[in-house]
PDB file of C-alpha atoms in Angstrom:
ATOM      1  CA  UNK A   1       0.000   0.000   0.000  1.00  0.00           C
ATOM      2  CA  UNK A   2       1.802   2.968  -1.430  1.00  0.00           C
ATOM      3  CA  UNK A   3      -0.809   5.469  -2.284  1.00  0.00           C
ATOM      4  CA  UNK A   4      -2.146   8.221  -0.041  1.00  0.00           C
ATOM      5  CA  UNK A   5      -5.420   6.823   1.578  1.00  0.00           C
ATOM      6  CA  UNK A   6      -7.760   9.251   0.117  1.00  0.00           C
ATOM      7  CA  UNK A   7     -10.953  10.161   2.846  1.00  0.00           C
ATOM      8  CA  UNK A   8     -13.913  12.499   2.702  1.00  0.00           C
ATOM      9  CA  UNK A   9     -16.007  14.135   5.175  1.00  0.00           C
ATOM     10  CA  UNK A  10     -19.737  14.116   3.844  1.00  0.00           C
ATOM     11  CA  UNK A  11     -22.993  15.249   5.028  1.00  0.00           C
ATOM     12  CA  UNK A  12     -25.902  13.288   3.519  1.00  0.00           C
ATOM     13  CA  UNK A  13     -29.526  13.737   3.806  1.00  0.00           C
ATOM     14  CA  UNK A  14     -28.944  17.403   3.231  1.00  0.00           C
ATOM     15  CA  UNK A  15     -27.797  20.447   1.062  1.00  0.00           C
ATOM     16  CA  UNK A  16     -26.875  22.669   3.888  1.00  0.00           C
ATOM     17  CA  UNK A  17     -23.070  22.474   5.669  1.00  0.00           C
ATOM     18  CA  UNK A  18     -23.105  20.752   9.153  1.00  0.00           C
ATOM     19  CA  UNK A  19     -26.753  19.504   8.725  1.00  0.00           C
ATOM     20  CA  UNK A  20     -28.052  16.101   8.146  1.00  0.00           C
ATOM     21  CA  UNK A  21     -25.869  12.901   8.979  1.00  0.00           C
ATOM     22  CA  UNK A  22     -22.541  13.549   8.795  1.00  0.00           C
ATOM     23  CA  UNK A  23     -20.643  10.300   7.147  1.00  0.00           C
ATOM     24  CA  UNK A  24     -17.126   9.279   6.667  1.00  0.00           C
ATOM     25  CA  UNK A  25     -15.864   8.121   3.092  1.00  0.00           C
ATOM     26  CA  UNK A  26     -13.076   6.213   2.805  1.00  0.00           C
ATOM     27  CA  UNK A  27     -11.871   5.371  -1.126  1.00  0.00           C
ATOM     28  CA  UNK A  28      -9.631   2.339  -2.104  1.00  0.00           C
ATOM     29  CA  UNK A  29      -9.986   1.274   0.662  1.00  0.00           C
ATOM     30  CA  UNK A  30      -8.763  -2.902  -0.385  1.00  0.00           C
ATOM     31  CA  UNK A  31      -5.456  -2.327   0.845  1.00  0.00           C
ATOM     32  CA  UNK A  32      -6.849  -1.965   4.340  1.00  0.00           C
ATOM     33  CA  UNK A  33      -7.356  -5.038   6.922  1.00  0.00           C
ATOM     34  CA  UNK A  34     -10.557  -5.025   8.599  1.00  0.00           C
ATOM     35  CA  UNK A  35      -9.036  -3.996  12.038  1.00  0.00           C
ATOM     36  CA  UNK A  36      -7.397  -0.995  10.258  1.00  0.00           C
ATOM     37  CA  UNK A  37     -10.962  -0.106   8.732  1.00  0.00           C
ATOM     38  CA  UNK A  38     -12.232  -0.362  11.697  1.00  0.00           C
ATOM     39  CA  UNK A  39      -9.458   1.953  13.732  1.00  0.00           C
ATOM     40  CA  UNK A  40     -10.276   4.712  11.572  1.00  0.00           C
ATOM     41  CA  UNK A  41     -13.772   4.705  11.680  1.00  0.00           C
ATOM     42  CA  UNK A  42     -13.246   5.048  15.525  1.00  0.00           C
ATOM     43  CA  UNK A  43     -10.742   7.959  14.548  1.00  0.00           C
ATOM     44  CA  UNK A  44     -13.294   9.707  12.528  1.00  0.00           C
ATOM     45  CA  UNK A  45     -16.115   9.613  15.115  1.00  0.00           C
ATOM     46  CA  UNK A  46     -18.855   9.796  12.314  1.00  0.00           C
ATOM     47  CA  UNK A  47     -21.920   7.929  13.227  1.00  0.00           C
ATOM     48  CA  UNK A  48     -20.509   5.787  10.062  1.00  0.00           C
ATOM     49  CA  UNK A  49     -17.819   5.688   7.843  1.00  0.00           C
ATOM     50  CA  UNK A  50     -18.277   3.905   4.433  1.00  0.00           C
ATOM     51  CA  UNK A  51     -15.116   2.019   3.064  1.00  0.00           C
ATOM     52  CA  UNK A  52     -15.152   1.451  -1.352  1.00  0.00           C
ATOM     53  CA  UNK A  53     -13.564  -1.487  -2.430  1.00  0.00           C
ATOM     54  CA  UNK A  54     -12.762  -2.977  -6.098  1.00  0.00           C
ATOM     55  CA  UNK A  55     -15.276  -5.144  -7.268  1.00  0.00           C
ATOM     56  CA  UNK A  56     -14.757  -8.865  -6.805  1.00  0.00           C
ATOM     57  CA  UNK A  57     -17.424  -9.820  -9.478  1.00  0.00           C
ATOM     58  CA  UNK A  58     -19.488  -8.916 -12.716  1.00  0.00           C
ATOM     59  CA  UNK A  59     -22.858  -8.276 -11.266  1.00  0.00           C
ATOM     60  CA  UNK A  60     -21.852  -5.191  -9.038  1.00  0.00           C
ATOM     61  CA  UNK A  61     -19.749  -2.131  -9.904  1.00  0.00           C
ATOM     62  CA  UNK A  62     -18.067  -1.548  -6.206  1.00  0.00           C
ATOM     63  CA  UNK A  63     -18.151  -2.990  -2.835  1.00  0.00           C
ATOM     64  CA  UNK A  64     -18.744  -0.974   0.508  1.00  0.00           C
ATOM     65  CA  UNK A  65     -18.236  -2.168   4.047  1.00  0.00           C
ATOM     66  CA  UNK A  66     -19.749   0.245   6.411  1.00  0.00           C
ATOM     67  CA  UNK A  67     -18.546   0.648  10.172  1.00  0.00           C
ATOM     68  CA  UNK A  68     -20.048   2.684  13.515  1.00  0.00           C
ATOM     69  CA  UNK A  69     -16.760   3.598  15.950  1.00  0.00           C
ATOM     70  CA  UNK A  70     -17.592   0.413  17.814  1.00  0.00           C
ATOM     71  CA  UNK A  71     -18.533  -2.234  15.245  1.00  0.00           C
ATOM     72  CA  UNK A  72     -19.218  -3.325  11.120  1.00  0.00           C
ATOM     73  CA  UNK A  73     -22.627  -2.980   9.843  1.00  0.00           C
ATOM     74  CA  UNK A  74     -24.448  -4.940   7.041  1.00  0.00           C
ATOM     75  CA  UNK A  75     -25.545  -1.647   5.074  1.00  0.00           C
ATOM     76  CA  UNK A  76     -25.775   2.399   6.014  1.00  0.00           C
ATOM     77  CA  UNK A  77     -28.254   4.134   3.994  1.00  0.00           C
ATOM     78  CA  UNK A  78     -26.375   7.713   4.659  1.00  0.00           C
ATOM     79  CA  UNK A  79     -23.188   6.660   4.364  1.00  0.00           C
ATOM     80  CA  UNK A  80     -24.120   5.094   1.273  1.00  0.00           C
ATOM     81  CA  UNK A  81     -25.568   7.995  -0.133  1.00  0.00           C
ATOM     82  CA  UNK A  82     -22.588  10.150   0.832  1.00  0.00           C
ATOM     83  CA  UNK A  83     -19.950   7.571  -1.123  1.00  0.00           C
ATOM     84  CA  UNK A  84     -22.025   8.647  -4.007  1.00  0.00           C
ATOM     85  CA  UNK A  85     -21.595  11.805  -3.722  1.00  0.00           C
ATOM     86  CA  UNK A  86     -17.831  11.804  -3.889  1.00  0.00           C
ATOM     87  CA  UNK A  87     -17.816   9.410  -6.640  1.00  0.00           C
ATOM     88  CA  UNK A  88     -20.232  11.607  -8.484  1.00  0.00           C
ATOM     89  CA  UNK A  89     -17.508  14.570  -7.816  1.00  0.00           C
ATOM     90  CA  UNK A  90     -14.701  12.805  -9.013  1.00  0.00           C
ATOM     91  CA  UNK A  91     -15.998  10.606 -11.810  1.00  0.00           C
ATOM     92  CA  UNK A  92     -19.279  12.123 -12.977  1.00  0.00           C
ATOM     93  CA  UNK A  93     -22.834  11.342 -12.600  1.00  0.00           C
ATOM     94  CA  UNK A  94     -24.100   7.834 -13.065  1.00  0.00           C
ATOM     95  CA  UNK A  95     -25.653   4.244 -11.801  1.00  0.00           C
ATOM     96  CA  UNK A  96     -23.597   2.386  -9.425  1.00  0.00           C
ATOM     97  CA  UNK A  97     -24.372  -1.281  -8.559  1.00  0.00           C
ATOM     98  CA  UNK A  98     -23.237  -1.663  -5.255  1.00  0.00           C
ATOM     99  CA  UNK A  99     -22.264  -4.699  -2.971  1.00  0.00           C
ATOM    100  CA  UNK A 100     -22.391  -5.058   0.916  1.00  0.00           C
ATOM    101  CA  UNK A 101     -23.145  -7.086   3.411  1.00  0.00           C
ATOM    102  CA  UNK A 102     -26.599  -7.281   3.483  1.00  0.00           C
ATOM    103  CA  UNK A 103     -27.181  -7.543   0.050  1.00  0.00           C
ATOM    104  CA  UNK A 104     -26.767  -5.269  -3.215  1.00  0.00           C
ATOM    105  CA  UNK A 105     -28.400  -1.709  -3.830  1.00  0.00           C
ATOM    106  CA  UNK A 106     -28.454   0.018  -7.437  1.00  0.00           C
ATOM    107  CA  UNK A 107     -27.362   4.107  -6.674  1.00  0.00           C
ATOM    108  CA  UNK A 108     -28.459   6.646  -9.587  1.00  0.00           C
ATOM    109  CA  UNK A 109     -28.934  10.347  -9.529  1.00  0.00           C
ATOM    110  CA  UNK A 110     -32.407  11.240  -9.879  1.00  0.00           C
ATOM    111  CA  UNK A 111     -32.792  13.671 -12.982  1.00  0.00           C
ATOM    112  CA  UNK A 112     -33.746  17.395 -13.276  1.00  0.00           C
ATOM    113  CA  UNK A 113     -32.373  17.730  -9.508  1.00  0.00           C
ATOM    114  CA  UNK A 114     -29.952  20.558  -8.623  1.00  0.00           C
ATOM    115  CA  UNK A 115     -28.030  20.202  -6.553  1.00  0.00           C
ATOM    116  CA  UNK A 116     -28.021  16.922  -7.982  1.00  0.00           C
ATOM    117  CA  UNK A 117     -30.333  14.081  -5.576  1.00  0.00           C
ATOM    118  CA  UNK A 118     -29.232  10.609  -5.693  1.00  0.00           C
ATOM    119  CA  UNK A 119     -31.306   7.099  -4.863  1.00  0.00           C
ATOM    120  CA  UNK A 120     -30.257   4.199  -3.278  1.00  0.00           C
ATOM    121  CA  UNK A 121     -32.829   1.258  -4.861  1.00  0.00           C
ATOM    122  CA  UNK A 122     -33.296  -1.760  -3.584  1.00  0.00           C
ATOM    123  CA  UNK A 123     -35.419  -4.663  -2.493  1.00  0.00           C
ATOM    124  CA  UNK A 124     -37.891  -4.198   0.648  1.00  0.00           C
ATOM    125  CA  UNK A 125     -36.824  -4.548   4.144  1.00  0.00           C
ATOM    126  CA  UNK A 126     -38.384  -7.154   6.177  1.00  0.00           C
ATOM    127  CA  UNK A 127     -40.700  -6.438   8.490  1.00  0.00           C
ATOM    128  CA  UNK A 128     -40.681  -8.696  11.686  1.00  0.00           C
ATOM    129  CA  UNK A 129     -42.678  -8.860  14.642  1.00  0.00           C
ATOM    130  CA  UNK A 130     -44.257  -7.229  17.714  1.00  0.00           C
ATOM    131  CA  UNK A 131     -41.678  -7.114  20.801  1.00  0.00           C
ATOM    132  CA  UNK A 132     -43.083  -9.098  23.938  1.00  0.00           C
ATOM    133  CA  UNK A 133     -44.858  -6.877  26.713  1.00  0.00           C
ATOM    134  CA  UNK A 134     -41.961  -7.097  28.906  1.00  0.00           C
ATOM    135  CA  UNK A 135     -39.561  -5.874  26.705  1.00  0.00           C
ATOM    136  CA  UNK A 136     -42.169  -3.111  25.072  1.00  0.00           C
ATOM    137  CA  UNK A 137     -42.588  -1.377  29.204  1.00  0.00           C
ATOM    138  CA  UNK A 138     -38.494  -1.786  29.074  1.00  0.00           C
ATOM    139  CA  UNK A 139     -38.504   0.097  25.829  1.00  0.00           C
ATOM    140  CA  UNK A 140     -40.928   2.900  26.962  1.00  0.00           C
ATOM    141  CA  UNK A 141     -38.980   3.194  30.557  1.00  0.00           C
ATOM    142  CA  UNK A 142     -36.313   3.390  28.870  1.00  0.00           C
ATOM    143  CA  UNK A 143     -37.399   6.126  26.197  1.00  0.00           C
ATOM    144  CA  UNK A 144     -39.717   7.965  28.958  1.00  0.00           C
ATOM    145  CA  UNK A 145     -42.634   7.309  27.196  1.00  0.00           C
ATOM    146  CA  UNK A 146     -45.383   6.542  29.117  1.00  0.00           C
ATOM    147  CA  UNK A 147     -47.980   3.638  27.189  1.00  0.00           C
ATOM    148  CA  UNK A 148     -51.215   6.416  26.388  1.00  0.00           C
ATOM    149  CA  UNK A 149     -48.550   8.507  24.474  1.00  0.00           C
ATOM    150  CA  UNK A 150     -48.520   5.504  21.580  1.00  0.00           C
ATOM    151  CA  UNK A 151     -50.523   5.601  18.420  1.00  0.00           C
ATOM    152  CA  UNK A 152     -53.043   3.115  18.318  1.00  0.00           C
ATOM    153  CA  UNK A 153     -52.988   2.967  14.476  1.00  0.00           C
ATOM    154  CA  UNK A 154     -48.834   2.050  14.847  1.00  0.00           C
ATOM    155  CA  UNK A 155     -48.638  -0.971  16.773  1.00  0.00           C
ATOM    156  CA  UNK A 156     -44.566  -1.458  17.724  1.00  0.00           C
ATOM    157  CA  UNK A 157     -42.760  -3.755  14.998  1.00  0.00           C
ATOM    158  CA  UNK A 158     -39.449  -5.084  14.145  1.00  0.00           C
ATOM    159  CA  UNK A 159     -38.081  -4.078  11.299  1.00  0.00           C
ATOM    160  CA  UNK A 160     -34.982  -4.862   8.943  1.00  0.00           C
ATOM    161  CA  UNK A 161     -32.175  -8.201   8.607  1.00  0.00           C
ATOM    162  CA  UNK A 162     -32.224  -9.833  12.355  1.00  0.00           C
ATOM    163  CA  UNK A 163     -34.866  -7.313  13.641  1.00  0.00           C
ATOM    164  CA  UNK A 164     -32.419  -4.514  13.766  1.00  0.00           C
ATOM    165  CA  UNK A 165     -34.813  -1.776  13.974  1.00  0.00           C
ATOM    166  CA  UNK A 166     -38.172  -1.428  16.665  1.00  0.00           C
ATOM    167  CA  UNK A 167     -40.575   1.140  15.158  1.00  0.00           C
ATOM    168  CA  UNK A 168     -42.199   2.819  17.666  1.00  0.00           C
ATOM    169  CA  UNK A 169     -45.358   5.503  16.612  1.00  0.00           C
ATOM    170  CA  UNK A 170     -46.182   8.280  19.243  1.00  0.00           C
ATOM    171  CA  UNK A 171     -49.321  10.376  19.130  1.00  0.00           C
ATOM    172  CA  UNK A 172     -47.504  13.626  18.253  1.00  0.00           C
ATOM    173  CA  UNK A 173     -44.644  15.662  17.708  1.00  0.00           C
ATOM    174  CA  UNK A 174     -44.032  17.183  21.048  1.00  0.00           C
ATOM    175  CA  UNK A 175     -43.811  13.951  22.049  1.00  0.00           C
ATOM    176  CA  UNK A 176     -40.695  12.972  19.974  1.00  0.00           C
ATOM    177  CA  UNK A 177     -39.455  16.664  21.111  1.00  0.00           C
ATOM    178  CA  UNK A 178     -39.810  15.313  25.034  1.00  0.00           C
ATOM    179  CA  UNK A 179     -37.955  12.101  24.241  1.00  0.00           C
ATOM    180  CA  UNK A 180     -35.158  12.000  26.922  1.00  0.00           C
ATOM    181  CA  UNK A 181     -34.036   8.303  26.580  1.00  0.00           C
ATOM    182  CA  UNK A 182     -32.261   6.506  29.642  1.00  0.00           C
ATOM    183  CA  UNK A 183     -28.914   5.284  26.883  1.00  0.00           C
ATOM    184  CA  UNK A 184     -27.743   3.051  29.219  1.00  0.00           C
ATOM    185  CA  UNK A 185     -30.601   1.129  29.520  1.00  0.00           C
ATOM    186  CA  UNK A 186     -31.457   0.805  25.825  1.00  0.00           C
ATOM    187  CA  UNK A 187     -28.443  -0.447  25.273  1.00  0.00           C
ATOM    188  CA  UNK A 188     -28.822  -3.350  28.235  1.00  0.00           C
ATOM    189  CA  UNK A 189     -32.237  -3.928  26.608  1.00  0.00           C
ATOM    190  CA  UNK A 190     -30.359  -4.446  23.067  1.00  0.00           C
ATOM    191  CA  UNK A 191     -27.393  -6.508  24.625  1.00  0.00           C
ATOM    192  CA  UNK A 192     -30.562  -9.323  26.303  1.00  0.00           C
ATOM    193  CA  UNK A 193     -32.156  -9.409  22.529  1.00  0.00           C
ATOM    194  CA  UNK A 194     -34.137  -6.319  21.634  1.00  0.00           C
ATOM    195  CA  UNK A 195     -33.074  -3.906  19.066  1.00  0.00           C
ATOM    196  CA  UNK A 196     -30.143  -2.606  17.664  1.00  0.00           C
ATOM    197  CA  UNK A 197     -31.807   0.533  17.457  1.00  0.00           C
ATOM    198  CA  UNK A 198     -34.618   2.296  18.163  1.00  0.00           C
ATOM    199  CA  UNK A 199     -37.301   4.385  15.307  1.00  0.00           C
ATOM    200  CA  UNK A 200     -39.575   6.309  17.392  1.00  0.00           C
ATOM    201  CA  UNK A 201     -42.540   8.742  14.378  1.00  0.00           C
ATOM    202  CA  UNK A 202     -45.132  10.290  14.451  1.00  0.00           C
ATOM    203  CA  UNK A 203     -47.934  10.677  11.470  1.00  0.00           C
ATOM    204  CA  UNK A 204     -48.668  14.205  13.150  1.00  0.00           C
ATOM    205  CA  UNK A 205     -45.764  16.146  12.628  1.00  0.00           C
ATOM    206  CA  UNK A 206     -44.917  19.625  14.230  1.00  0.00           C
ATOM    207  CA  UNK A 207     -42.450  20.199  10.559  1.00  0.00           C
ATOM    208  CA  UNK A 208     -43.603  19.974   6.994  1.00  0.00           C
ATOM    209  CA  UNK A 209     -43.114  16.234   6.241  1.00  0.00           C
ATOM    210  CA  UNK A 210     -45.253  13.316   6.428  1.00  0.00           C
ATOM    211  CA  UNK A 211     -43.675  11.627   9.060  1.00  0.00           C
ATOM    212  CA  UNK A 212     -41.155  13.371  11.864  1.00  0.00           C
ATOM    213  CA  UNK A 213     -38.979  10.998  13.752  1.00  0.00           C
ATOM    214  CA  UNK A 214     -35.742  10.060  16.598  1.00  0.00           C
ATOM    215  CA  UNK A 215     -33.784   7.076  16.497  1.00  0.00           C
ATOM    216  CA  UNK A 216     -31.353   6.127  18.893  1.00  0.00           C
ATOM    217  CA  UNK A 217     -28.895   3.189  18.963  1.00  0.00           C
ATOM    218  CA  UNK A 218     -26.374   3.056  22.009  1.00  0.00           C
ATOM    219  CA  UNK A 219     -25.561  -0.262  21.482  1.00  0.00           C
ATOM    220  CA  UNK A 220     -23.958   0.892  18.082  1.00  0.00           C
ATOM    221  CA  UNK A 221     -22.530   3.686  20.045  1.00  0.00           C
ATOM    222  CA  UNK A 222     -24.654   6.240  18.025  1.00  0.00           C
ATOM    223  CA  UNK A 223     -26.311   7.725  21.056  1.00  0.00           C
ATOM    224  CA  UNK A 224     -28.217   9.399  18.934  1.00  0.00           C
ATOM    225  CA  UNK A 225     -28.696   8.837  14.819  1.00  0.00           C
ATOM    226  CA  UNK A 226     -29.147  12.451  12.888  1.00  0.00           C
ATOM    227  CA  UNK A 227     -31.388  10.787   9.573  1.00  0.00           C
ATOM    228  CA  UNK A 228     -31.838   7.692   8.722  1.00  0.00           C
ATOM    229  CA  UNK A 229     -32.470   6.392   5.366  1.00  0.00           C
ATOM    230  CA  UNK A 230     -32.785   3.300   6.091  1.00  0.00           C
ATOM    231  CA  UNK A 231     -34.774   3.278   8.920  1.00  0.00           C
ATOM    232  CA  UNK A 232     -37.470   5.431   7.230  1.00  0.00           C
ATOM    233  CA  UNK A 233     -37.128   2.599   4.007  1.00  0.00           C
ATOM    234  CA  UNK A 234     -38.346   0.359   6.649  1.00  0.00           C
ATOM    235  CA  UNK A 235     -41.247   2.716   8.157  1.00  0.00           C
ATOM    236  CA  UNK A 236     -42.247   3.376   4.271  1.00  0.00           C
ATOM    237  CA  UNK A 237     -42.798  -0.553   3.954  1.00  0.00           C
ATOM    238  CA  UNK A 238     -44.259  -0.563   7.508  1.00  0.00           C
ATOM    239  CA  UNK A 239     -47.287   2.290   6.885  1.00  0.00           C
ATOM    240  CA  UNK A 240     -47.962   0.541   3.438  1.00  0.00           C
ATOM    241  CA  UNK A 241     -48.314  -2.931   4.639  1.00  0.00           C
ATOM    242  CA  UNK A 242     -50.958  -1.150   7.823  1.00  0.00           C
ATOM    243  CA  UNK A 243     -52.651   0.957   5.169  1.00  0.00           C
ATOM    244  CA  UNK A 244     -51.542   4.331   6.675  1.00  0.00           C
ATOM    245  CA  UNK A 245     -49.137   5.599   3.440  1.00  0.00           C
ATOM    246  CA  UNK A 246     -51.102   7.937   1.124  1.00  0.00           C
ATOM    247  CA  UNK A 247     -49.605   7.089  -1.991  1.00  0.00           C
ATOM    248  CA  UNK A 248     -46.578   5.515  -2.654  1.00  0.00           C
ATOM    249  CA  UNK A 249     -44.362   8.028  -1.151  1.00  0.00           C
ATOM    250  CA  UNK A 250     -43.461   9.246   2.256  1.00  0.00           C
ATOM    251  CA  UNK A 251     -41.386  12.105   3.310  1.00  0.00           C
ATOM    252  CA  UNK A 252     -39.428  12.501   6.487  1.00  0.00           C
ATOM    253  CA  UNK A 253     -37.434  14.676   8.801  1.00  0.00           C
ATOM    254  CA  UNK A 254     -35.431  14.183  11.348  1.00  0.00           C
ATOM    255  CA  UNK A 255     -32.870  15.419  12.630  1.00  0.00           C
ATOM    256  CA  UNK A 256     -33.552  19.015  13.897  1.00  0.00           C
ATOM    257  CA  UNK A 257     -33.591  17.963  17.213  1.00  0.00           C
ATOM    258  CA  UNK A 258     -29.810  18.081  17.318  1.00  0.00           C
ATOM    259  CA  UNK A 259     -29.340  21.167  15.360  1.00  0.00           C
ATOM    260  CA  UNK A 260     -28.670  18.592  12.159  1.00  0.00           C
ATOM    261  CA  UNK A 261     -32.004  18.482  10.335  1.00  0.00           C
ATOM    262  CA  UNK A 262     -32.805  16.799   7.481  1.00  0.00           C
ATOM    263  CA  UNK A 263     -34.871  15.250   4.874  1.00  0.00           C
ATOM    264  CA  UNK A 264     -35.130  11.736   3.562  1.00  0.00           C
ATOM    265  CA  UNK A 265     -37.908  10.635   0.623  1.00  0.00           C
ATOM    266  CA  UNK A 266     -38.997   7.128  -0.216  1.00  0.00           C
ATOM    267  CA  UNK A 267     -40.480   5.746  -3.166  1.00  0.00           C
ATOM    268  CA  UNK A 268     -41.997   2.737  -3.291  1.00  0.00           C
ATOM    269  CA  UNK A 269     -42.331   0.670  -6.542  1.00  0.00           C
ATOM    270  CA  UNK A 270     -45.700  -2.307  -6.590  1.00  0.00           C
ATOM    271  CA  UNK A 271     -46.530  -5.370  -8.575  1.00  0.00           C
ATOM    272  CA  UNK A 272     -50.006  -5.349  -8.047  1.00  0.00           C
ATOM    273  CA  UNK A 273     -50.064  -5.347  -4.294  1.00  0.00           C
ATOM    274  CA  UNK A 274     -46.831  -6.290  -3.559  1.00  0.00           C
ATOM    275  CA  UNK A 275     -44.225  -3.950  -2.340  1.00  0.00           C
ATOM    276  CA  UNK A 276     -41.172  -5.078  -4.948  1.00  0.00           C
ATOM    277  CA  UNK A 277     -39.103  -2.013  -4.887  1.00  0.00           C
ATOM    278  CA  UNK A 278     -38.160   0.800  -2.457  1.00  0.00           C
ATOM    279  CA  UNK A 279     -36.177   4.010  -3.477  1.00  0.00           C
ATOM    280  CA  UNK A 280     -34.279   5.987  -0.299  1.00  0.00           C
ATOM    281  CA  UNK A 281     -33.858   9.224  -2.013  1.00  0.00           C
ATOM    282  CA  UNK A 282     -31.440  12.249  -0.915  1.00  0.00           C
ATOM    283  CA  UNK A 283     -28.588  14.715  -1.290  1.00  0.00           C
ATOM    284  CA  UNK A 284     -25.366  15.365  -0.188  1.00  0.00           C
ATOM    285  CA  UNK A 285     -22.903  17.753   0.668  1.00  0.00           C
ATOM    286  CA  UNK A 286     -18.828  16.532   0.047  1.00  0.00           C
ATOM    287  CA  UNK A 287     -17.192  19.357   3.021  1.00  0.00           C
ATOM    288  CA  UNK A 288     -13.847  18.594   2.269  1.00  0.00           C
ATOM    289  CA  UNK A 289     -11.034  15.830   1.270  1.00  0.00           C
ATOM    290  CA  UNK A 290      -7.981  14.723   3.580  1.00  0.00           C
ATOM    291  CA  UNK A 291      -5.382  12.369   2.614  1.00  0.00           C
ATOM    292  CA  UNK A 292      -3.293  10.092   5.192  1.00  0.00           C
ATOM    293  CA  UNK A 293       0.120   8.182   4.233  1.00  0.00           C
ATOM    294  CA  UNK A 294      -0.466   4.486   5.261  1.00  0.00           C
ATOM    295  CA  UNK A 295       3.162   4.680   6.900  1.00  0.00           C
ATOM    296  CA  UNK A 296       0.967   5.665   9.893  1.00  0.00           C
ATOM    297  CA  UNK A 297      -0.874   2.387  10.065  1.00  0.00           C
ATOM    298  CA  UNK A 298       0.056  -0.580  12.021  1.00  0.00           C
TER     299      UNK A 298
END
């Protein structure tokens, strides 16, 4: 490993400077062991840090590995949407298939946007099912929700690969504005078998969306998430399958609770009744480029 290791600092979900989910890109990255991938993900501090790798077949144009400061993760919607970005910058505009863990996503830019939107299409997430009471009154303690503050219409569901999401309507924004979760807790409840992380919406917003939302994930150590794509990919899939999506579209923010707002769209994509295809749609915002010798690595 010779060359410069070339990485970017991106913020996705967002056309606005130190808003949105703020992302770590890392390019040719194949060089790199998975320990070292994982060091500097912990150096960046990003919520995520995407890592772009050669292609090691016909049927996909890159690979990505994506990784929190504590561990790897199957797929990152942002951070996926921010690698994008900077290959967009440096090689033009134009449809990536993309490899990860989880699966395969096909990135393209969405025409007639400026600044130019991008969106990450793939198959739908899985939708699991209800937690068990005992864990649900965990949840809420932890969350300080009390049970009358739920919507009735938005019974709690796992969502995503090994039920790596609990979706969690409320009655109301102010309610997602009062959210003051206990993080030490969630994550014990995560570590005995509940969620990675933790989607708490509303369908009465107090911002001009459809859906307003917090999602917090301790045991990823993201205390915190600014905007999920993902996790609103899974809500979209959620509110069609209960009949509460008006169309097959769904706009969300999220974000501005931290001071990082931002906006995610879905699109969702039927064969007669069947959800077959789901669109995460966004931009994103390269801040600036560094460049690190890999003399410094162990």
């Amino acid at each position: 490993m010779n060359e410069d290791i070339r990485i970017f600092q991106v913020d996705a979900f967002t056309q606005h400077a130190f808003t949105g989910n703020p992302a770590g890109v890392v390019l040719g990255a194949d060089a790199l062991s998975s320990q070292q991938m994982q060091q500097l993900a912990r150096e960046l501090n990003n919520g995520d840090t995407v890592f772009a790798l050669a292609a090691n077949g016909t049927d996909h144009d890159l690979q990505a590995r994506f990784f929190t400061p504590r561990t790897e993760a199957g797929f990152v919607g942002h951070a996926t949407l921010a690698l994008h970005a900077v290959l967009t910058q440096i090689g033009g505009a134009r449809t990536r298939r993309q490899k990860h863990r989880n699966g395969s996503a096909t990135v393209l830019p969405v025409p007639g946007t400026t600044p130019t939107q991008f969106a990450i299409r793939q198959p739908p997430p899985l939708l699991g099912g209800a937690p068990e009471p005992t864990m649900l009154a965990s949840v809420l303690q932890g969350l300080g929700l009390r049970p009358e503050q739920l919507d009735s219409r938005c019974p709690p569901q796992f969502a995503g690969a090994n039920n790596a999401r609990l979706l969690l309507g409320v009655d109301n924004g102010a309610s997602i504005a009062a959210l003051r979760p206990d993080l030490a807790q969630l994550a014990q409840i995560s570590a005995a078998g509940g969620a990675a992380g933790y989607f708490i919406f509303t369908l009465a917003p107090q911002t001009r969306s459809d859906v307003e939302s917090r999602m917090f994930c301790p045991a990823l150590g993201i205390n915190e998430d600014p905007v999920s794509g993902n996790a609103h990919g899974m809500l979209a899939a959620y509110l069609l399958a209960r009949g509460l999506l008006s169309g097959l579209s769904l706009r969300g923010a999220q974000g501005h609770h931290m001071g990082r707002g931002g906006e995610v769209e879905i699109a969702l994509t039927l064969r007669g009744s069947v959800l077959e295809l789901l669109e995460i749609r966004g931009s994103a915002l390269v801040l600036f480029e560094a460049r690190m010798s890999p003399g410094v690595l162990r």
